[in-house]
Structure formats: C-alpha cells, structure tokens
Amino acid sequence: MTAIERPLPPLNADERTTLEGWLEFHRATLARKCEGLTDAQAATASAPPSPFTLTGLVQHMAEVERNWYRRVLAGEQAPPIFDPEADPDGPDGGFDLAPDATLSGALAIWREETAYARKLCTDRELTTTGRFMNQDVSLRWIHVHMIEEYARHNGHADLLRERVDGATGV
C-alpha cells in the first residue's frame, strides 16, 4: 500500500535508541500521511473550521525541526524557512501556504531539516544542552518534545488525510 518504510521502534533498547526509534517512526508517519496526494489535495483545509493543511503541517514540522535542533541545540542563526520576515525567536510557523507552495517542495525542505537534525545529534550525548528561554535544555528533552510534537500533528494529519480522500491507517 505504501512505499515509505516505517519501522517499529525497538521494544527493548537503551534510552537513546528508543527515543530515536520513536522520533523516526513519527517522522515516517508524517511522510506516509502525505504519500500519493496531489498538491491541491495536500493544500486543502479539509476539516473546517481549522485552516490546517497537510502541506502546512509538513512546513510547520520543518520549522520545528529547524528551531529545536539548529537554533536551540546547536545555537545556529537559522532564519525561518517559510516566513523569512517572522521572528526566529517567535512561535514555529509554517502553517500558512504561499501561493506557489507545493507538497513536494515542503517535503524536500522537511527532509533536509530532518537529515541535518540527525547529523547534529550524531556526536552529542543526550545530556548535551542547548539554550531555550535562557535556560539549558538537554537533547533528551528535545527528543521527547519532538516525539510529542509529531504525535500531536500526526493526529491532525490522520484527520486531514481521511477528509481529503478517505484514506485511513496509513
């Protein structure tokens, strides 16, 4: 049914492997929710009155990846992707679609951000800290937050996808 592999997180592993397994599971879930859709379908706000779209969710998650791994963990100066005028210290945006936004474009940027996030985490311990709201925040906390963020938005993606074309359980 789907070409995107979504491996089950390990059932009995060390903490880092477990956290990264769940994060990858949820990343793959978002990609699967978008698989096979046209740009028009992915740009459809299908659950009124919510303006959420699948393309907007993908863009948002690219912004969230960029914020937590580049800005917070690595301390990089990384401007917002989808709204360059937005405050980089403000809430993660990306939900609004530009007139020329495409699902494939959003997915490509999101994949770049997830690949970069993986690279940033490779040589860091879970206890490595970045700065958030003038406080230290550990990579462990960031991973847990990202799992929560994906799980919440994948629930939105479930509903949006079902409303767009009836697909469930992907």
CSV table of C-alpha atoms in Angstrom, one decimal:
chain,number,residue,atom,x,y,z
A,1,MET,CA,0.0,0.0,0.0
A,2,THR,CA,2.8,2.4,0.8
A,3,ALA,CA,6.4,2.7,-0.3
A,4,ILE,CA,7.6,4.6,2.8
A,5,GLU,CA,9.0,2.3,5.4
A,6,ARG,CA,8.0,2.9,9.0
A,7,PRO,CA,10.0,0.5,11.2
A,8,LEU,CA,8.6,-0.3,14.6
A,9,PRO,CA,10.7,1.4,17.3
A,10,PRO,CA,12.7,-1.2,19.3
A,11,LEU,CA,10.8,-2.8,22.1
A,12,ASN,CA,13.7,-3.3,24.4
A,13,ALA,CA,16.7,-1.0,23.8
A,14,ASP,CA,18.7,1.7,25.6
A,15,GLU,CA,17.3,5.1,26.1
A,16,ARG,CA,18.9,6.8,23.0
A,17,THR,CA,17.9,4.1,20.6
A,18,THR,CA,14.3,4.1,22.0
A,19,LEU,CA,14.0,7.9,21.7
A,20,GLU,CA,15.5,8.0,18.2
A,21,GLY,CA,13.4,5.0,17.2
A,22,TRP,CA,10.1,6.7,18.2
A,23,LEU,CA,11.2,10.0,16.6
A,24,GLU,CA,12.0,8.2,13.3
A,25,PHE,CA,8.7,6.3,13.5
A,26,HIS,CA,6.8,9.6,13.8
A,27,ARG,CA,8.7,11.3,11.0
A,28,ALA,CA,7.9,8.4,8.7
A,29,THR,CA,4.3,8.5,9.8
A,30,LEU,CA,4.0,12.1,8.6
A,31,ALA,CA,5.6,11.3,5.3
A,32,ARG,CA,3.2,8.3,4.8
A,33,LYS,CA,0.2,10.6,5.5
A,34,CYS,CA,1.2,12.7,2.6
A,35,GLU,CA,2.1,9.9,0.2
A,36,GLY,CA,0.2,9.9,-3.1
A,37,LEU,CA,-1.6,13.2,-2.7
A,38,THR,CA,-1.7,16.0,-5.3
A,39,ASP,CA,-0.6,19.5,-4.4
A,40,ALA,CA,-4.2,20.5,-4.5
A,41,GLN,CA,-5.3,17.8,-2.1
A,42,ALA,CA,-2.4,18.5,0.3
A,43,ALA,CA,-3.3,22.2,0.3
A,44,THR,CA,-6.9,21.6,1.1
A,45,ALA,CA,-8.1,22.7,4.6
A,46,SER,CA,-10.4,19.6,4.9
A,47,ALA,CA,-11.5,19.8,8.5
A,48,PRO,CA,-13.4,23.2,8.9
A,49,PRO,CA,-13.2,25.5,10.7
A,50,SER,CA,-9.5,24.6,11.0
A,51,PRO,CA,-7.2,26.1,8.4
A,52,PHE,CA,-4.7,23.2,8.7
A,53,THR,CA,-3.5,21.5,5.6
A,54,LEU,CA,-1.1,18.6,5.1
A,55,THR,CA,1.3,20.9,3.2
A,56,GLY,CA,1.1,23.4,6.1
A,57,LEU,CA,1.8,20.6,8.7
A,58,VAL,CA,4.9,19.5,6.7
A,59,GLN,CA,6.1,23.1,6.5
A,60,HIS,CA,5.5,23.5,10.2
A,61,MET,CA,7.4,20.4,11.1
A,62,ALA,CA,10.3,21.6,9.0
A,63,GLU,CA,10.3,24.8,11.0
A,64,VAL,CA,10.0,22.9,14.3
A,65,GLU,CA,13.0,20.6,13.4
A,66,ARG,CA,15.0,23.7,12.4
A,67,ASN,CA,14.1,25.5,15.6
A,68,TRP,CA,14.9,22.8,18.1
A,69,TYR,CA,18.0,21.2,16.5
A,70,ARG,CA,19.6,24.1,14.7
A,71,ARG,CA,18.7,27.1,16.9
A,72,VAL,CA,18.3,25.6,20.3
A,73,LEU,CA,20.6,22.6,20.4
A,74,ALA,CA,23.4,23.9,18.1
A,75,GLY,CA,23.0,27.6,18.7
A,76,GLU,CA,22.9,28.4,15.0
A,77,GLN,CA,21.5,31.5,13.5
A,78,ALA,CA,18.9,29.9,11.2
A,79,PRO,CA,16.1,32.2,9.9
A,80,PRO,CA,12.6,30.9,9.5
A,81,ILE,CA,12.1,29.0,6.2
A,82,PHE,CA,8.6,29.7,5.1
A,83,ASP,CA,8.2,33.2,6.5
A,84,PRO,CA,11.6,34.9,6.3
A,85,GLU,CA,10.1,38.0,8.0
A,86,ALA,CA,9.0,36.1,11.1
A,87,ASP,CA,10.8,36.5,14.4
A,88,PRO,CA,13.2,33.5,14.7
A,89,ASP,CA,12.6,33.5,18.4
A,90,GLY,CA,8.8,33.5,18.0
A,91,PRO,CA,6.4,30.5,17.7
A,92,ASP,CA,7.2,28.0,15.0
A,93,GLY,CA,5.2,28.9,11.9
A,94,GLY,CA,4.9,27.3,8.5
A,95,PHE,CA,1.2,26.6,8.6
A,96,ASP,CA,0.4,29.3,6.1
A,97,LEU,CA,0.9,28.4,2.4
A,98,ALA,CA,2.4,30.7,-0.2
A,99,PRO,CA,0.5,30.8,-3.5
A,100,ASP,CA,3.3,28.7,-5.1
A,101,ALA,CA,3.7,26.2,-2.2
A,102,THR,CA,3.8,22.5,-3.2
A,103,LEU,CA,3.7,19.4,-1.2
A,104,SER,CA,6.9,18.1,-2.9
A,105,GLY,CA,8.7,21.3,-2.1
A,106,ALA,CA,7.6,21.2,1.5
A,107,LEU,CA,8.6,17.6,1.9
A,108,ALA,CA,12.0,18.2,0.3
A,109,ILE,CA,12.8,21.0,2.8
A,110,TRP,CA,11.4,19.0,5.7
A,111,ARG,CA,13.7,16.0,4.7
A,112,GLU,CA,16.7,18.4,4.5
A,113,GLU,CA,15.9,19.6,8.0
A,114,THR,CA,15.4,16.1,9.4
A,115,ALA,CA,18.7,15.0,7.8
A,116,TYR,CA,20.5,18.0,9.3
A,117,ALA,CA,19.0,17.3,12.7
A,118,ARG,CA,20.2,13.7,12.6
A,119,LYS,CA,23.7,14.9,11.8
A,120,LEU,CA,23.7,17.5,14.6
A,121,CYS,CA,22.7,14.7,17.1
A,122,THR,CA,25.2,12.1,16.0
A,123,ASP,CA,28.1,13.0,18.2
A,124,ARG,CA,26.1,14.6,21.0
A,125,GLU,CA,25.1,12.9,24.3
A,126,LEU,CA,21.5,13.0,25.5
A,127,THR,CA,22.8,15.3,28.3
A,128,THR,CA,24.2,17.8,25.8
A,129,THR,CA,22.4,21.1,26.3
A,130,GLY,CA,21.4,24.0,24.2
A,131,ARG,CA,19.6,27.2,25.3
A,132,PHE,CA,15.9,27.8,25.3
A,133,MET,CA,14.2,30.7,27.1
A,134,ASN,CA,17.5,31.5,28.8
A,135,GLN,CA,17.7,28.0,30.3
A,136,ASP,CA,19.7,24.9,29.5
A,137,VAL,CA,17.7,22.2,27.7
A,138,SER,CA,19.0,18.7,27.0
A,139,LEU,CA,19.0,16.8,23.8
A,140,ARG,CA,17.0,14.2,25.7
A,141,TRP,CA,14.3,16.8,26.4
A,142,ILE,CA,14.3,18.0,22.8
A,143,HIS,CA,13.9,14.4,21.5
A,144,VAL,CA,10.9,13.8,23.9
A,145,HIS,CA,9.4,17.1,22.9
A,146,MET,CA,9.8,16.3,19.2
A,147,ILE,CA,8.1,12.9,19.6
A,148,GLU,CA,5.2,14.7,21.3
A,149,GLU,CA,5.1,17.3,18.6
A,150,TYR,CA,5.0,14.8,15.8
A,151,ALA,CA,2.5,12.6,17.6
A,152,ARG,CA,0.1,15.5,18.1
A,153,HIS,CA,0.4,16.7,14.5
A,154,ASN,CA,0.2,13.2,13.1
A,155,GLY,CA,-3.2,13.0,14.7
A,156,HIS,CA,-4.1,16.1,12.8
A,157,ALA,CA,-2.7,14.6,9.7
A,158,ASP,CA,-4.8,11.4,10.2
A,159,LEU,CA,-8.0,13.5,10.2
A,160,LEU,CA,-6.9,15.7,7.3
A,161,ARG,CA,-6.0,12.8,5.1
A,162,GLU,CA,-9.2,10.9,5.8
A,163,ARG,CA,-11.2,14.0,5.0
A,164,VAL,CA,-9.2,14.6,1.7
A,165,ASP,CA,-9.5,11.2,0.2
A,166,GLY,CA,-10.9,8.7,2.7
A,167,ALA,CA,-7.5,7.1,3.4
A,168,THR,CA,-7.1,5.8,6.9
A,169,GLY,CA,-4.5,3.8,8.8
A,170,VAL,CA,-1.6,4.9,6.6
